[in-house]
Amino acid sequence: MWYRHLFKIAKQTIFLTFFLSSVWVAAACALDGNEILRQVDENMQPQSYEMYRKLINIEPDGSQKEFVFYTVKKGPDKMVALFLSPASEKGRATLRRGDNMWLYIPNVGKPIRITSLQSVVGGIFNNSDILRLDYNLEYKAEKVTDQGDSYLLDLKAKSPSVAYAGLKMKIDKTTLLPTSIDCYAISGMLIKTLHYSKIKDFGAGLVRPSMLETSSPLYKEYKSVMLFAKVNKRELADEVFTLNYMSRVDELR
Amino acid sequence: MRYLPSTICPGSMNFADRGLTAWHLAARGQLLPSRLIYGSVCLLVSLLLLIPIIVHGEDEFSFELDEIEKKPLQWGGYAELKWEHMDINQGSAFSSLNLSDPSLSTRDRFSGSLQIDGRYDQGIASLNWTLKAAAQQDDLGWADMTDVYEAYVSIRPVPLLTGGLGKKAYKWGKGYAWDPVGFINRRKDPNDPEEALEGYITGEIDLIKSFAGSLQTAALTTVILPVWDEVNEDFGEINNVNLAVKLYLLYYDTDIDLVYYSGNSRSTRYGLDFSRNLATNFEIHGEFAYVPNQERVRLLADYSVLVEEVSATSWLLGLRYLSENDLTSIIEYYHNDAGYSKEEMDHFFQLISEGENQFLAARDDSLLSKAQDLSIKGYGRPQSGRNYLYTKFSQKEPYDILYLSPGLTAIVNLDDSSFSVSPEVVYTGITNWEMRLRFSYLGGGKSSEYGEKLNRNKLEVRLRYFF
């Protein structure tokens, strides 16, 4: 009968419309999440920059161990960090080009390949924390939750070479800056939590947190703090991000 | 420790408890002037004691700009103290060769060393140096040394070009324990491969170029190494100027080096090495060197010495693996055609044995002198055999003890199954201090490399202060 045929077409049209709408909504949400993440990266640092950081490891007895390093980054995936203090680490440099990482120790005199999960300085920071690339380069947004004055982004690593399989990033809606990030292993275990605070004007329109506190359920009574200073936009030659240049990074300062 | 007002002046807490201050009570005439003065002093003292806490709370973490200010002159280094206790491998070939007193069963050695590194920057030029001084006292006597390990000028007009002149140490190759392609390297000690080494006087030009695409970087290092009277004399035959070239490529995320050496101080040699991450926690590396005319000193069965030229290849294959529980494993297999076979080492040990008998019977040391000469020319070098396995395992911060790293290093001579095994613990928890405790045990049968070494075992305590 003709009306049965019409009913079938109508049913298929409704189903198709519903399906396409769902796909569109899902795609729109994902796009929003990734766009928010891109904005966060843009607000946190210029594409190419230099900066100084101080890493403070605080132990259960209150004693502290401090590391100061100089970092330069170019484009999305080239970065080098040079340790300035303490004396025992001075001159060590770590280079990252995409997923490739190398460590240069002055006494050893040659760069050696290292893995992103290895710790350069001990404590609860690893290489990836020190040589972190833009979030939107390493992670994609899977879910965005509106929490009133903040967004909660569920992020998933784009490749298994990234140090943390997943992140839950809380972002302030007004500033589009992260306030806290939970870092998860592939098993779903919480590895560490990062808290950004003390928003500061670094000049040239860069207003971002100047302090990052890290705690880890794996090292319950330990805490790490990273302070940021002199974050400046800077253009550098590609040759700076090569193995032959690792022993000379200090010349850039 | 935090001092509260009540701890300093118990009375002041009572006012506060009632929501009153000494000033309120004085205003009401309920407090005597003397008590007011006493209370004020207490309050002042309390505030003074609290100020550091308040300030500390405000600036608990500070980052001062003078911490990152760059100075043209930078220097640092370390001072080291070391104590070693060794059990002598009495009756072994190398104890007969090196010790005059055969009854000596143990040795204790105290040593101290100082390494000073530095650089001075002036525009596009920099002067770099590494100075080393060391002294030791043991049962055999006193020894000391001072040396300029490195002192060179580096000029970098643009990032892609650097020129250098002076004494510089080269560390070519990807191997951790050995470097077959390190044609102008000093030989490193596989038990301490991360130590600084003395350089050679050279002239160098380094060109770097980055690209977009699968070839990301190419770098060409050209080194001129002269050997003259009192200049690099220990490198090889004198009155020659030698050339060493290394072409580095980062190609498809793989480090590749092509190495070439030519000159009359040593024979021509060709090399290739590579390194690549197969996974985020797994790296492989390798080296291959070919020396068409390698000079080799060989002891024959009749104790005559033959100097021959052989076509020799040496190669190394290694991996570095980081497990989920932070155990780093480095494993390397090393083959060296120019090394000595088990049979050749047997001849050498027999020569020492006969030399000792000859000396005891007739006070004739000719065979022992020959053995000593051969020892210097190759037989006595560390890892003088043909096939070796190197393993190093280090555990980062076990049981969540930060800055503590226990490790185990083993080197096995695969031809005679002798070995050295060294467990160690390194602690770096105190800023700028490093403490290392290491025990080494050497094992192997008669006429084996490690079975004939001078020491049977060694206990070492090392303390380093970096400045």
XYZ file of C-alpha atoms in Angstrom:
720
model
C 0.000 0.000 0.000
C 1.186 3.530 -0.790
C 0.795 4.829 2.772
C 2.932 1.969 4.090
C 5.640 2.965 1.650
C 5.257 6.618 2.705
C 5.481 5.597 6.373
C 8.667 3.638 5.668
C 10.239 6.642 3.893
C 9.193 8.953 6.740
C 10.661 6.538 9.310
C 13.937 6.343 7.402
C 14.047 10.142 7.025
C 13.441 10.682 10.751
C 16.114 8.102 11.612
C 18.596 9.644 9.183
C 17.861 13.152 10.458
C 18.306 12.010 14.058
C 21.523 10.159 13.211
C 23.019 13.090 11.282
C 21.999 15.519 14.045
C 23.706 13.344 16.644
C 26.872 13.146 14.565
C 26.786 16.912 14.009
C 26.222 17.631 17.716
C 29.017 15.253 18.699
C 31.339 16.772 16.111
C 30.405 20.272 17.234
C 31.140 19.382 20.877
C 34.482 17.818 19.980
C 35.358 20.842 17.887
C 34.495 23.161 20.757
C 36.651 21.180 23.155
C 39.610 21.220 20.807
C 39.073 24.906 20.096
C 39.066 25.635 23.847
C 42.270 23.605 24.174
C 43.886 25.527 21.321
C 42.906 28.792 23.040
C 44.405 27.549 26.312
C 47.707 26.813 24.554
C 47.674 30.209 22.893
C 47.055 31.916 26.234
C 49.744 29.921 28.050
C 52.687 30.682 25.758
C 53.656 32.011 22.330
C 54.485 29.426 19.628
C 58.184 30.299 19.824
C 59.565 31.580 23.096
C 62.245 31.507 25.746
C 61.591 31.235 29.461
C 63.115 30.448 32.825
C 61.665 27.980 35.276
C 62.447 26.989 38.824
C 61.437 23.527 39.954
C 61.197 22.971 43.705
C 60.811 19.452 45.074
C 59.432 19.533 48.616
C 59.931 16.446 50.729
C 57.864 15.196 53.684
C 60.313 16.639 56.219
C 59.955 20.068 54.554
C 63.381 20.048 52.953
C 63.520 21.427 49.433
C 65.586 20.728 46.368
C 65.622 23.387 43.665
C 66.448 23.241 39.973
C 66.564 26.242 37.637
C 66.438 25.806 33.904
C 66.288 27.847 30.747
C 63.964 26.744 27.960
C 63.553 27.695 24.331
C 60.811 26.420 22.046
C 60.154 26.790 18.360
C 56.974 25.874 16.539
C 54.791 23.060 17.743
C 57.370 20.368 18.483
C 60.923 21.662 18.969
C 62.123 22.422 22.471
C 65.329 22.427 24.503
C 65.853 22.880 28.254
C 69.176 23.697 29.905
C 69.822 23.273 33.633
C 71.407 26.337 35.243
C 71.456 25.090 38.830
C 72.184 23.304 41.113
C 75.869 22.844 40.365
C 75.475 19.052 40.161
C 73.078 19.419 37.212
C 74.482 22.560 35.583
C 75.022 22.220 31.843
C 72.658 19.271 31.401
C 70.432 19.827 28.411
C 67.390 17.943 27.173
C 66.236 18.292 23.588
C 62.861 17.337 22.193
C 61.862 17.117 18.549
C 58.399 15.620 18.387
C 58.595 12.201 20.035
C 62.415 12.150 19.981
C 64.234 13.149 23.154
C 67.920 13.383 23.990
C 69.896 14.146 27.140
C 73.292 15.843 27.117
C 75.492 15.574 30.220
C 78.664 17.716 30.059
C 80.945 15.018 31.511
C 79.572 12.356 29.171
C 80.100 14.811 26.331
C 77.588 13.386 23.875
C 73.803 13.410 23.631
C 72.081 10.113 24.386
C 68.546 9.169 23.423
C 66.166 8.999 26.354
C 62.524 8.168 26.849
C 59.801 10.650 27.688
C 58.932 8.924 30.945
C 62.429 8.955 32.379
C 63.162 11.402 35.174
C 66.026 13.793 34.570
C 66.203 15.209 38.072
C 64.497 12.716 40.365
C 61.342 13.589 42.243
C 57.876 13.524 40.707
C 58.635 15.440 37.507
C 59.604 13.541 34.379
C 61.067 14.621 31.044
C 57.656 15.256 29.549
C 56.748 17.695 32.303
C 59.899 19.659 31.608
C 59.683 19.445 27.810
C 55.915 19.642 27.456
C 54.648 20.606 24.038
C 51.314 22.331 23.362
C 48.391 20.409 24.842
C 46.435 20.504 21.568
C 49.354 18.851 19.789
C 49.429 15.857 22.107
C 45.790 15.560 23.196
C 42.329 15.705 21.682
C 39.189 16.722 23.544
C 36.712 13.904 24.008
C 34.185 15.639 26.220
C 33.444 19.162 27.444
C 31.490 19.696 30.652
C 30.170 23.125 31.532
C 30.710 23.604 35.276
C 29.377 27.140 35.632
C 32.449 29.324 35.866
C 34.731 26.704 34.367
C 34.969 24.030 31.679
C 36.114 20.500 32.359
C 37.834 18.956 29.354
C 38.331 15.220 29.090
C 41.456 14.831 26.968
C 42.864 11.720 25.373
C 46.448 11.312 24.149
C 46.733 11.314 20.372
C 49.570 8.762 20.425
C 50.887 6.200 22.924
C 54.206 8.067 23.059
C 52.655 10.799 25.223
C 53.524 10.554 28.917
C 49.923 10.566 30.198
C 47.166 8.624 28.450
C 44.449 11.007 29.590
C 43.953 14.388 31.210
C 41.041 16.066 32.965
C 41.638 19.785 32.551
C 39.676 22.403 34.444
C 39.670 25.744 32.619
C 38.558 29.122 33.885
C 35.833 30.390 31.526
C 36.765 34.056 31.771
C 40.508 33.786 31.191
C 40.579 30.480 29.285
C 43.550 29.438 31.418
C 43.870 26.034 33.109
C 43.416 25.923 36.866
C 43.981 22.223 37.507
C 44.866 19.118 35.504
C 44.525 15.486 36.582
C 46.952 13.209 34.699
C 45.978 9.572 34.196
C 47.859 6.452 33.102
C 46.426 4.163 30.432
C 45.089 1.944 33.230
C 42.971 4.871 34.452
C 45.137 5.366 37.531
C 45.642 8.973 38.630
C 49.383 9.686 38.350
C 49.510 13.329 39.393
C 47.512 16.527 39.714
C 48.750 19.906 38.531
C 47.444 23.180 39.996
C 48.104 26.447 38.179
C 48.003 29.677 40.203
C 49.368 33.230 40.636
C 48.339 34.754 37.326
C 50.964 37.301 36.229
C 51.477 39.725 33.365
C 54.668 38.645 31.580
C 54.447 41.523 29.107
C 53.593 41.671 25.395
C 50.018 40.674 26.212
C 50.964 37.390 27.880
C 48.967 36.977 31.089
C 49.187 33.472 32.509
C 49.819 31.516 35.732
C 53.327 31.897 37.122
C 53.151 28.927 39.468
C 52.410 25.243 38.950
C 52.043 22.939 41.935
C 52.147 19.180 41.493
C 51.058 16.455 43.838
C 50.974 12.757 43.197
C 49.117 9.919 44.928
C 52.181 7.800 44.147
C 54.361 10.110 46.279
C 51.741 11.180 48.810
C 53.813 13.408 51.055
C 55.933 14.928 48.324
C 55.099 18.057 46.392
C 56.663 19.868 43.460
C 56.320 23.523 42.552
C 57.332 25.122 39.282
C 57.748 28.886 39.008
C 57.889 30.707 35.675
C 59.858 33.880 34.863
C 60.820 35.942 31.819
C 58.513 34.206 29.355
C 59.344 36.065 26.140
C 58.462 35.565 22.521
C 61.639 34.729 20.606
C 62.391 33.490 17.098
C 65.296 31.071 16.810
C 67.023 29.182 14.002
C 66.022 25.532 13.500
C 69.682 24.583 13.953
C 69.415 25.443 17.657
C 67.253 22.330 18.090
C 69.883 19.803 16.999
C 72.222 17.413 18.802
C 75.333 19.362 17.788
C 73.932 22.472 19.456
C 73.096 20.895 22.823
C 76.438 21.749 24.404
C 76.026 25.415 23.377
C 72.472 26.237 24.462
C 73.767 28.595 27.141
C 75.050 30.872 24.371
C 71.414 31.759 23.587
C 70.862 33.469 26.928
C 58.896 25.842 64.395
C 56.031 28.283 64.806
C 55.896 30.409 67.995
C 52.444 31.547 69.038
C 51.887 34.560 71.325
C 50.647 32.272 74.090
C 53.873 30.353 74.036
C 55.938 33.478 74.562
C 53.623 35.412 76.898
C 50.951 33.188 78.404
C 48.963 36.167 79.623
C 48.310 37.614 76.214
C 46.290 34.562 75.193
C 43.837 35.184 78.039
C 42.909 38.600 76.675
C 42.443 37.264 73.256
C 40.304 34.412 74.573
C 37.856 36.917 75.932
C 37.863 38.976 72.776
C 39.679 41.780 74.602
C 43.060 43.303 74.048
C 45.426 44.806 76.559
C 44.627 48.212 75.055
C 40.889 47.755 75.761
C 41.584 46.829 79.348
C 44.001 49.733 79.828
C 41.431 52.102 78.392
C 38.943 50.815 80.946
C 41.528 51.290 83.700
C 41.467 47.576 84.506
C 45.132 47.049 83.738
C 48.135 48.438 85.541
C 50.682 50.392 83.417
C 53.430 47.891 84.308
C 51.283 45.016 83.042
C 50.493 47.054 79.943
C 54.203 47.541 79.248
C 54.837 43.841 79.906
C 51.999 42.870 77.593
C 53.155 45.267 74.897
C 56.690 43.908 75.008
C 55.343 40.363 74.806
C 53.164 41.294 71.865
C 56.068 43.003 70.107
C 58.347 40.006 70.642
C 55.592 37.691 69.405
C 55.064 39.801 66.295
C 58.786 39.901 65.598
C 58.906 36.131 65.865
C 55.854 35.794 63.658
C 57.187 38.068 60.914
C 59.459 35.419 59.394
C 56.490 33.010 59.289
C 54.271 35.579 57.622
C 56.990 36.548 55.168
C 57.745 32.900 54.518
C 54.080 32.273 53.868
C 53.864 35.195 51.446
C 57.057 34.366 49.572
C 57.225 30.699 50.296
C 58.488 30.143 46.777
C 60.406 32.928 45.126
C 62.225 33.188 41.848
C 64.688 36.069 41.862
C 66.067 37.421 38.608
C 69.651 37.345 39.892
C 69.328 33.553 39.960
C 69.111 33.556 36.169
C 71.386 36.442 35.313
C 74.017 35.347 32.829
C 77.627 36.197 33.618
C 80.375 36.178 30.978
C 82.575 34.029 33.223
C 81.021 30.794 34.458
C 82.789 28.025 36.249
C 82.068 24.980 38.378
C 83.161 21.419 38.873
C 83.471 18.910 41.665
C 85.752 17.767 44.452
C 85.887 14.050 45.144
C 87.101 11.804 47.936
C 87.342 8.066 47.412
C 88.326 5.108 49.522
C 88.926 1.717 47.919
C 89.665 -1.599 49.558
C 90.923 -4.332 47.246
C 91.547 -8.026 47.859
C 94.548 -9.017 45.785
C 94.122 -12.000 43.479
C 97.330 -13.626 44.759
C 99.102 -15.815 42.227
C 97.221 -14.317 39.278
C 99.091 -13.290 36.120
C 98.633 -9.537 36.610
C 99.569 -9.655 40.302
C 102.836 -11.390 39.297
C 103.396 -8.797 36.589
C 102.556 -5.655 38.571
C 103.318 -6.351 42.224
C 106.843 -6.643 43.559
C 105.641 -8.065 46.894
C 103.847 -11.391 46.310
C 102.762 -11.598 49.958
C 100.519 -8.526 49.626
C 96.959 -9.738 50.085
C 94.981 -6.478 50.359
C 95.343 -2.882 49.275
C 93.694 0.230 50.620
C 93.717 3.366 48.529
C 92.659 6.880 49.459
C 92.327 9.341 46.642
C 91.104 12.838 46.080
C 90.452 14.689 42.862
C 89.312 18.059 41.680
C 87.730 18.895 38.340
C 87.149 22.502 37.318
C 85.130 23.318 34.201
C 84.396 26.765 32.936
C 83.739 29.077 30.049
C 84.178 32.703 29.237
C 81.875 34.260 26.631
C 82.795 37.294 24.600
C 80.474 38.083 21.706
C 80.446 35.202 19.228
C 83.494 33.588 20.860
C 83.848 31.479 23.973
C 86.795 29.982 25.805
C 86.049 26.600 27.403
C 88.163 24.540 29.764
C 88.218 21.400 31.924
C 91.084 21.031 34.381
C 91.759 17.930 36.428
C 93.994 17.254 39.436
C 94.140 13.996 41.374
C 96.280 12.367 44.039
C 96.238 8.958 45.665
C 97.976 7.116 48.460
C 97.912 3.341 48.770
C 100.068 0.496 50.067
C 102.370 0.890 47.066
C 102.981 4.614 47.498
C 101.880 8.090 46.469
C 100.863 9.219 42.998
C 99.452 12.479 41.687
C 98.595 14.191 38.413
C 97.403 17.510 37.056
C 96.190 17.871 33.513
C 94.354 20.177 31.160
C 91.614 17.898 29.828
C 90.146 20.575 27.582
C 90.989 24.183 26.669
C 89.596 25.459 23.406
C 88.202 28.549 21.741
C 84.877 28.241 19.987
C 83.566 30.803 17.493
C 79.970 30.785 16.272
C 79.234 33.528 13.741
C 75.831 32.013 12.846
C 73.880 29.111 14.399
C 74.704 26.783 11.530
C 78.489 27.293 11.671
C 80.909 26.806 14.561
C 84.696 26.809 14.473
C 86.912 25.544 17.272
C 90.608 25.445 18.075
C 92.392 23.939 21.050
C 92.331 20.819 23.192
C 88.961 19.105 23.068
C 87.617 15.678 24.020
C 85.586 13.822 21.386
C 82.913 11.273 22.293
C 81.796 9.953 18.929
C 79.631 6.847 18.813
C 76.347 5.666 20.286
C 77.624 2.889 22.529
C 77.388 3.219 26.284
C 80.335 1.022 27.310
C 82.368 0.972 24.083
C 82.651 3.137 20.970
C 84.059 1.238 17.962
C 83.545 4.327 15.742
C 85.187 6.691 18.220
C 88.248 7.002 15.989
C 89.552 10.123 17.769
C 88.053 9.353 21.205
C 90.087 8.412 24.235
C 89.292 4.896 25.383
C 86.623 5.052 28.079
C 86.332 2.854 31.135
C 83.174 0.696 30.799
C 82.941 0.639 34.615
C 82.672 4.449 34.648
C 81.733 5.456 31.102
C 80.341 8.827 32.168
C 83.638 10.256 33.412
C 85.340 13.182 31.636
C 88.272 12.244 29.432
C 91.321 14.098 28.213
C 91.069 15.597 24.735
C 93.409 16.088 21.790
C 94.623 19.368 20.313
C 92.535 19.910 17.189
C 91.023 22.399 14.794
C 87.329 21.865 14.068
C 84.539 23.144 11.843
C 80.955 22.168 12.546
C 78.144 22.807 10.050
C 74.492 22.146 10.929
C 71.473 22.404 8.662
C 67.851 21.649 9.486
C 65.278 20.593 6.915
C 61.567 19.976 6.718
C 60.630 16.418 5.770
C 61.984 12.983 6.558
C 65.574 14.284 6.746
C 65.287 16.671 9.670
C 68.922 17.498 10.370
C 72.308 17.107 8.715
C 75.505 18.091 10.507
C 79.057 17.820 9.262
C 81.947 17.899 11.743
C 85.450 18.109 10.300
C 88.425 17.740 12.623
C 92.106 18.280 11.899
C 94.288 16.442 14.425
C 98.036 17.020 14.144
C 100.576 14.706 15.771
C 103.882 16.427 16.338
C 106.580 16.492 18.959
C 104.771 17.079 22.268
C 101.451 17.578 20.457
C 99.056 14.597 20.641
C 102.080 12.266 20.723
C 100.091 9.462 22.296
C 97.611 9.411 19.401
C 99.936 7.622 16.953
C 102.873 8.057 14.656
C 104.308 11.595 14.880
C 104.858 14.242 12.190
C 101.471 13.705 10.584
C 98.317 15.738 10.201
C 95.178 13.603 10.407
C 91.617 14.188 9.288
C 88.430 12.915 10.948
C 84.952 13.612 9.572
C 81.519 12.839 10.982
C 78.290 13.329 9.059
C 75.237 13.209 11.322
C 71.723 12.727 9.955
C 68.399 12.712 11.744
C 66.473 10.719 9.187
C 63.034 9.212 9.786
C 63.493 9.799 13.547
C 66.744 7.819 13.504
C 70.149 9.229 14.472
C 72.743 8.135 11.926
C 76.468 8.962 11.917
C 78.864 8.232 9.087
C 82.440 8.496 10.344
C 85.714 8.571 8.438
C 89.297 8.873 9.605
C 92.357 9.281 7.392
C 95.959 10.043 8.273
C 99.306 8.430 8.789
C 99.292 8.432 12.578
C 96.784 5.581 12.516
C 95.476 3.562 9.584
C 92.392 4.690 7.642
C 89.052 3.658 9.129
C 85.346 3.859 8.288
C 82.390 3.799 10.648
C 78.628 3.913 10.888
C 76.393 4.204 13.931
C 72.697 4.611 14.591
C 70.202 5.095 17.403
C 66.426 4.971 17.376
C 63.491 4.785 19.759
C 61.310 1.806 18.851
C 58.852 2.767 21.580
C 58.669 5.461 24.237
C 60.541 3.203 26.638
C 62.725 1.233 24.236
C 65.800 2.446 22.357
C 68.221 0.515 20.171
C 71.651 1.587 19.004
C 74.558 0.134 17.110
C 77.985 0.866 15.730
C 80.050 -0.698 12.977
C 83.690 0.107 12.265
C 85.936 -1.208 9.525
C 89.710 -0.825 9.608
C 91.298 -2.343 6.470
C 94.858 -2.254 7.834
C 94.704 -2.503 11.593
C 98.114 -2.951 13.196
C 98.127 -5.675 15.797
C 100.828 -6.986 18.131
C 100.605 -10.756 18.598
C 102.530 -13.159 20.822
C 103.238 -16.505 19.201
C 103.478 -19.887 20.919
C 107.300 -19.719 20.943
C 107.047 -16.291 22.684
C 108.229 -14.388 19.651
C 106.281 -11.204 18.886
C 104.654 -10.569 15.539
C 103.453 -7.136 14.409
C 100.863 -7.774 11.727
C 98.296 -5.833 9.741
C 94.817 -7.293 9.731
C 91.552 -6.287 8.160
C 89.402 -5.766 11.236
C 85.776 -5.027 11.866
C 84.359 -4.199 15.249
C 80.744 -3.666 16.038
C 78.305 -3.159 18.833
C 74.589 -3.630 19.236
C 72.753 -2.304 22.249
C 69.428 -1.419 23.758
C 68.051 0.733 26.523
C 64.749 -0.249 28.088
C 62.692 1.438 30.789
C 60.230 -0.848 32.531
C 56.916 0.238 34.065
C 58.467 0.171 37.538
C 61.341 2.472 36.510
C 64.049 -0.125 36.018
C 66.431 1.054 33.290
C 68.292 -1.732 31.504
C 71.213 -1.127 29.169
C 72.502 -4.179 27.334
C 75.313 -4.160 24.770
C 77.066 -6.855 22.802
C 80.529 -5.928 21.523
C 82.698 -7.754 19.001
C 86.237 -6.740 18.142
C 88.196 -8.587 15.419
C 91.407 -6.953 16.598
C 90.980 -8.315 20.143
C 92.781 -11.425 21.361
C 91.326 -14.906 21.135
C 91.280 -17.265 24.107
C 94.309 -19.112 22.689
C 96.271 -15.881 22.237
C 95.507 -14.793 25.801
C 96.622 -18.253 26.996
C 100.050 -17.686 25.411
C 100.341 -14.365 27.198
C 99.464 -15.825 30.598
C 101.929 -18.700 30.010
C 104.634 -16.142 29.213
C 104.046 -14.466 32.584
C 104.063 -17.794 34.374
C 107.356 -18.843 32.749
C 108.795 -15.369 33.276
C 108.069 -15.641 36.988
C 109.701 -19.082 37.194
C 112.705 -17.776 35.285
C 113.009 -14.821 37.637
C 112.769 -16.972 40.757
C 115.271 -19.520 39.418
C 117.863 -17.244 37.812
C 116.860 -13.638 38.695
C 116.419 -13.163 34.941
C 113.497 -10.823 34.204
C 113.693 -10.807 30.397
C 110.434 -12.731 29.915
C 108.613 -10.621 32.517
C 109.862 -7.449 30.796
C 108.561 -8.760 27.482
C 105.210 -9.499 29.110
C 105.084 -6.013 30.575
C 105.781 -4.516 27.142
C 103.041 -6.664 25.575
C 100.669 -5.711 28.374
C 101.081 -2.029 27.474
C 100.769 -2.728 23.744
C 97.416 -4.473 24.030
C 97.235 -7.608 26.172
C 96.808 -5.681 29.403
C 94.183 -3.226 28.143
C 90.722 -3.435 29.649
C 88.507 -5.714 27.532
C 91.343 -6.931 25.329
C 89.364 -9.970 24.140
C 87.025 -10.386 21.179
C 83.453 -10.781 22.427
C 81.807 -9.092 25.379
C 78.420 -8.584 26.908
C 77.731 -5.476 28.973
C 74.643 -5.046 31.130
C 73.647 -2.267 33.445
C 70.447 -2.238 35.463
C 69.487 0.745 37.578
C 66.333 1.149 39.592
C 65.070 4.673 40.112
C 63.978 5.449 43.647
C 62.840 2.017 44.874
C 60.197 1.960 47.636
C 59.567 5.667 46.874
C 62.919 6.673 48.375
C 63.635 9.765 46.318
C 67.101 10.344 44.854
C 68.291 6.813 45.631
C 69.357 4.631 42.708
C 70.654 1.109 43.229
C 72.252 -0.464 40.184
C 74.124 -3.495 38.940
C 76.769 -3.529 36.200
C 78.179 -6.720 34.684
C 80.779 -7.236 31.958
C 81.248 -10.761 30.628
C 84.077 -11.950 28.393
C 82.099 -14.375 26.241
C 85.219 -16.207 24.992
C 86.473 -17.362 28.388
C 83.289 -16.823 30.464
C 85.084 -14.643 32.991
C 83.244 -11.616 34.332
C 83.077 -8.623 36.615
C 79.892 -7.803 38.485
C 79.402 -4.537 40.390
C 76.369 -3.745 42.514
C 76.158 -0.108 43.610
C 73.971 2.442 45.351
C 73.979 6.147 44.437
C 72.316 8.781 46.606
C 71.849 12.379 45.424
C 69.304 13.617 47.975
C 71.501 16.388 49.388
C 71.856 19.265 46.956
C 75.209 19.174 45.157
C 76.364 16.034 46.946
C 76.607 12.570 45.412
C 77.420 9.465 47.399
C 78.225 6.164 45.749
C 78.898 2.794 47.349
C 80.075 0.114 44.951
C 81.376 -3.429 45.277
C 83.051 -5.185 42.346
C 83.660 -8.901 42.156
C 85.816 -10.429 39.433
C 85.262 -14.090 38.567
C 86.796 -16.528 36.136
C 88.984 -19.585 35.848
C 92.722 -19.883 35.336
C 93.995 -18.167 32.171
C 90.812 -16.173 31.809
C 90.742 -12.377 31.532
C 89.004 -11.547 34.822
C 90.408 -14.642 36.580
C 93.950 -13.289 36.058
C 93.323 -9.658 37.059
C 95.259 -7.983 39.860
C 92.253 -7.725 42.201
C 89.712 -10.340 43.181
C 87.265 -7.769 44.423
C 87.016 -4.107 45.318
C 84.894 -2.083 47.710
C 84.614 1.594 46.889
C 83.077 4.553 48.680
C 82.954 7.765 46.665
C 81.816 11.178 47.812
C 81.460 14.072 45.392
C 80.663 17.700 46.039
C 79.663 19.824 43.065
C 80.225 23.568 43.074
